[in-house]
CSV table of C-alpha atoms in Angstrom, one decimal:
chain,number,residue,atom,x,y,z
A,1,MET,CA,0.2,0.1,0.3
A,2,PRO,CA,1.1,3.3,-0.1
A,3,THR,CA,3.1,4.9,2.1
A,4,CYS,CA,2.9,8.8,3.1
A,5,VAL,CA,5.5,11.3,3.7
A,6,GLU,CA,5.1,10.8,7.1
A,7,GLY,CA,5.5,7.2,6.8
A,8,HIS,CA,1.5,6.8,7.3
A,9,THR,CA,0.0,3.6,5.0
A,10,SER,CA,-2.9,5.0,3.5
A,11,LYS,CA,-5.6,3.5,1.0
A,12,ALA,CA,-5.6,6.6,-1.3
A,13,ALA,CA,-2.8,6.9,-4.0
A,14,ASP,CA,-2.5,10.4,-4.1
A,15,TYR,CA,-3.1,12.0,-0.3
A,16,CYS,CA,-2.4,10.1,3.1
A,17,ASP,CA,-5.9,9.3,3.9
A,18,VAL,CA,-4.3,9.6,7.7
A,19,CYS,CA,-2.6,12.9,7.8
A,20,GLY,CA,-3.3,14.4,4.6
A,21,ALA,CA,0.2,14.1,3.2
A,22,PRO,CA,1.3,13.6,0.2
A,23,ILE,CA,2.3,10.3,-0.9
A,24,GLY,CA,6.0,9.0,-2.1
A,25,SER,CA,9.4,10.2,-0.2
A,26,PRO,CA,10.4,13.3,0.7
A,27,ALA,CA,12.9,13.8,-2.5
A,28,ALA,CA,9.8,13.6,-5.0
A,29,GLN,CA,8.0,16.4,-3.6
A,30,PRO,CA,8.5,20.0,-5.0
A,31,ASP,CA,11.3,22.1,-3.4
A,32,SER,CA,10.9,23.6,-0.3
A,33,PRO,CA,11.1,27.2,-0.3
A,34,PRO,CA,14.5,29.2,0.3
A,35,SER,CA,14.6,30.4,3.1
A,36,VAL,CA,15.1,34.4,3.7
A,37,GLU,CA,17.6,35.4,5.6
A,38,ALA,CA,17.2,38.1,8.5
A,39,ARG,CA,18.2,41.8,8.2
A,40,ALA,CA,18.4,44.3,10.9
A,41,CYS,CA,15.2,46.4,11.1
A,42,PRO,CA,16.1,49.8,10.4
A,43,ALA,CA,13.4,51.3,12.6
A,44,CYS,CA,14.9,49.5,15.5
A,45,GLY,CA,17.2,47.2,14.7
A,46,MET,CA,15.9,43.6,15.6
A,47,PRO,CA,16.4,40.8,13.2
A,48,VAL,CA,14.0,40.9,10.6
A,49,SER,CA,12.9,38.0,7.9
A,50,GLY,CA,9.4,39.0,6.3
A,51,ARG,CA,7.9,42.9,5.1
A,52,PHE,CA,7.1,43.3,9.1
A,53,CYS,CA,9.3,43.7,11.8
A,54,GLU,CA,7.7,41.6,14.9
A,55,ALA,CA,9.7,44.0,17.4
A,56,CYS,CA,8.3,47.5,16.4
A,57,GLY,CA,6.2,46.8,13.2
A,58,HIS,CA,8.3,48.9,11.1
A,59,ASP,CA,7.2,48.1,7.0
A,60,SER,CA,10.1,47.4,5.0
A,61,ALA,CA,8.0,48.1,1.9
A,62,LEU,CA,7.8,51.8,2.5
A,63,PRO,CA,10.6,54.2,1.7
A,64,GLU,CA,13.5,54.8,3.6
A,65,PRO,CA,13.8,58.9,4.6
A,66,SER,CA,16.2,60.8,2.9
A,67,ALA,CA,19.7,61.7,4.5
A,68,ALA,CA,20.0,64.7,6.2
A,69,PRO,CA,22.0,67.0,4.0
A,70,SER,CA,26.0,67.6,4.4
A,71,PRO,CA,26.5,70.6,6.3
A,72,ALA,CA,27.9,72.0,3.1
A,73,THR,CA,24.7,71.4,1.3
A,74,SER,CA,23.3,73.3,4.1
A,75,ALA,CA,25.9,76.4,3.5
A,76,LYS,CA,25.0,76.3,0.0
A,77,SER,CA,21.3,76.9,0.6
A,78,VAL,CA,21.9,79.9,3.0
A,79,GLY,CA,21.1,82.9,0.9
A,80,TRP,CA,22.0,86.5,1.5
A,81,THR,CA,18.6,89.6,2.5
A,82,ALA,CA,19.2,93.1,2.4
A,83,VAL,CA,17.1,94.8,5.5
A,84,VAL,CA,16.6,98.2,4.2
A,85,ASN,CA,15.5,101.1,7.2
A,86,ALA,CA,15.8,104.3,7.7
A,87,ASP,CA,18.2,105.3,9.9
A,88,ARG,CA,17.9,108.6,12.3
A,89,GLU,CA,21.1,108.2,13.4
A,90,PHE,CA,23.1,108.3,9.8
A,91,TYR,CA,20.6,110.9,8.9
A,92,GLU,CA,22.1,113.3,11.4
A,93,ARG,CA,26.0,112.6,10.8
A,94,VAL,CA,25.1,113.6,7.1
A,95,LEU,CA,23.6,116.8,8.0
A,96,ALA,CA,26.8,117.2,10.1
A,97,GLN,CA,28.7,116.4,7.8
A,98,GLY,CA,26.9,119.6,5.2
A,99,GLY,CA,25.2,116.8,3.2
A,100,PRO,CA,21.9,117.6,1.8
A,101,ASP,CA,19.6,119.6,4.0
A,102,THR,CA,17.1,119.5,1.1
A,103,VAL,CA,16.1,116.2,2.1
A,104,GLU,CA,13.9,115.3,4.9
A,105,PHE,CA,13.5,112.4,6.7
A,106,PRO,CA,10.6,110.5,6.5
A,107,GLN,CA,8.1,110.1,9.1
A,108,PHE,CA,7.2,106.6,8.5
A,109,PHE,CA,9.5,103.8,6.8
A,110,PRO,CA,8.4,100.2,7.1
A,111,GLU,CA,11.1,98.4,7.2
A,112,ARG,CA,12.0,95.9,3.5
A,113,ARG,CA,13.6,93.1,3.3
A,114,ILE,CA,14.8,91.9,0.0
A,115,ALA,CA,16.4,88.6,-0.7
A,116,LEU,CA,19.8,88.6,-3.2
A,117,ALA,CA,18.8,86.2,-5.8
A,118,GLY,CA,20.9,86.6,-8.3
A,119,SER,CA,25.1,87.5,-8.8
A,120,THR,CA,24.8,90.9,-8.3
A,121,THR,CA,22.3,93.5,-7.0
A,122,LEU,CA,21.6,97.4,-7.7
A,123,ILE,CA,21.4,99.6,-5.3
A,124,GLY,CA,19.7,102.6,-6.5
A,125,ARG,CA,16.5,104.7,-7.6
A,126,GLY,CA,14.7,103.1,-10.8
A,127,ASN,CA,14.5,105.3,-13.6
A,128,ALA,CA,12.4,104.0,-16.3
A,129,LYS,CA,13.9,106.5,-19.5
A,130,GLN,CA,17.3,105.2,-18.5
A,131,GLY,CA,15.9,101.9,-17.9
A,132,VAL,CA,17.5,101.3,-14.7
A,133,GLU,CA,15.3,98.9,-12.5
A,134,PRO,CA,17.3,98.4,-9.6
A,135,GLU,CA,16.9,94.8,-7.1
A,136,ILE,CA,16.8,97.9,-4.3
A,137,ASP,CA,14.9,100.8,-5.6
A,138,LEU,CA,15.3,103.6,-2.8
A,139,GLY,CA,13.0,105.2,-5.4
A,140,ILE,CA,9.9,104.1,-4.2
A,141,HIS,CA,7.9,106.4,-1.4
A,142,PRO,CA,9.3,107.5,0.7
A,143,ALA,CA,12.0,108.4,-1.6
A,144,ASP,CA,15.9,108.8,-0.6
A,145,ARG,CA,16.7,111.7,-3.4
A,146,GLY,CA,20.3,111.4,-1.7
A,147,VAL,CA,20.8,107.8,-3.4
A,148,SER,CA,22.3,108.5,-6.8
A,149,THR,CA,20.4,106.1,-10.3
A,150,GLN,CA,23.3,103.8,-10.0
A,151,HIS,CA,24.4,104.2,-6.1
A,152,ALA,CA,26.3,100.8,-5.5
A,153,VAL,CA,26.2,97.2,-6.6
A,154,LEU,CA,26.4,94.0,-4.0
A,155,ARG,CA,27.9,90.8,-5.7
A,156,ILE,CA,27.8,87.5,-4.6
A,157,ARG,CA,31.5,86.0,-4.8
A,158,ASP,CA,32.6,82.3,-4.0
A,159,SER,CA,34.3,83.7,-0.7
A,160,GLY,CA,30.8,86.2,0.4
A,161,LEU,CA,29.4,89.2,-0.2
A,162,THR,CA,30.9,92.5,-1.5
A,163,VAL,CA,29.7,96.1,-1.9
A,164,THR,CA,31.5,98.3,-4.8
A,165,ASP,CA,30.2,102.3,-4.9
A,166,LEU,CA,29.5,103.1,-8.5
A,167,GLY,CA,30.5,106.6,-8.1
A,168,SER,CA,27.7,108.0,-6.3
A,169,THR,CA,26.9,111.6,-5.8
A,170,ASN,CA,27.1,111.8,-2.0
A,171,GLY,CA,29.2,107.8,-1.7
A,172,THR,CA,28.5,105.0,0.6
A,173,SER,CA,30.3,104.3,3.6
A,174,LEU,CA,29.8,101.0,6.5
A,175,ASN,CA,28.6,100.3,10.0
A,176,GLY,CA,28.7,103.7,11.1
A,177,SER,CA,32.1,105.2,9.8
A,178,ASN,CA,32.6,108.8,8.3
A,179,ASP,CA,34.8,106.9,5.6
A,180,ARG,CA,33.2,106.6,2.0
A,181,LEU,CA,34.2,103.2,0.1
A,182,THR,CA,36.5,104.5,-2.8
A,183,GLU,CA,35.2,104.2,-5.7
A,184,GLY,CA,35.1,100.5,-8.0
A,185,ASP,CA,36.7,99.0,-4.9
A,186,GLU,CA,35.1,95.8,-4.0
A,187,THR,CA,34.8,95.4,0.2
A,188,PRO,CA,33.8,92.3,1.0
A,189,LEU,CA,30.5,92.1,3.8
A,190,ALA,CA,29.6,90.1,7.0
A,191,ASP,CA,26.1,89.0,8.4
A,192,GLY,CA,24.9,92.4,10.0
A,193,ASP,CA,27.6,94.9,8.5
A,194,ARG,CA,25.3,98.2,7.8
A,195,ILE,CA,26.1,99.9,4.4
A,196,HIS,CA,24.6,103.5,4.5
A,197,VAL,CA,23.8,105.5,1.5
A,198,GLY,CA,21.7,108.7,0.4
A,199,ALA,CA,20.6,111.1,3.0
A,200,TRP,CA,19.3,108.5,5.5
A,201,THR,CA,19.2,104.5,4.3
A,202,THR,CA,20.6,101.9,6.1
A,203,ILE,CA,21.1,98.5,4.2
A,204,THR,CA,21.7,95.6,6.7
A,205,ILE,CA,23.4,92.4,5.5
A,206,VAL,CA,21.6,89.0,6.6
A,207,HIS,CA,23.5,85.9,6.0
A,208,GLY,CA,20.9,83.2,6.9
C-alpha cells in the first residue's frame, strides 16, 4: 500500500488518508521555498525576515527617509538678505557733514527685506527713461533723494558678499564710519554689516 512522507500507510494513492500528506518519498516532493535571510530592521535594529518587524511593526516596504543634508549642502542653500531701514542716526551724521539738507527724514518708513537672488544686486533709484531697474530700489516712496540712480552694487562671490560704490554723488559708507568707500573697489561684507547710502538709508546685510 502507498506510504505518505510521514510514514503512514494509506489506501489513497495521492494523499495520505491518515494525515493528508502527499504520497511518496520526501525527495519526490516539490522543493521547499528558499529560506529568507534575516536583516536588521531600519527602525529598531532587531532581526527581521519578513515585511513587517515583529518587534516594532515597521513596514520595510515603505521608502526610507532621505538622509539629512551635509553641512556643505546646507551652507550653499543659505542666502543673503538686505534689510532696508530709515536711519535717524545716519541722517543726523550726514547733516553734520554738510550733506543734502533739502532731503527730509521720512515720518514713516516700513522695513523692507529683499532677498539677494542673483549674483549681482543693484542699489539705486529706478529710472524708466534710462532703463535702470535696481533690485534694491530706494526711489520707492518715501524716496531717499540722496541716493544716485546707480549708487552701488552687491556681488555674491565664492568667498562671500561684497559691495562696490559706482561713483555715487553722496558716497557709500559702512558700519557708522564717516569714511566713504573708494569708487570701484570691492569691499567684503560680513553678516550684520550696515551699508549707508543717500541721506538716511541704512541696508543691513543678513546671512541665513
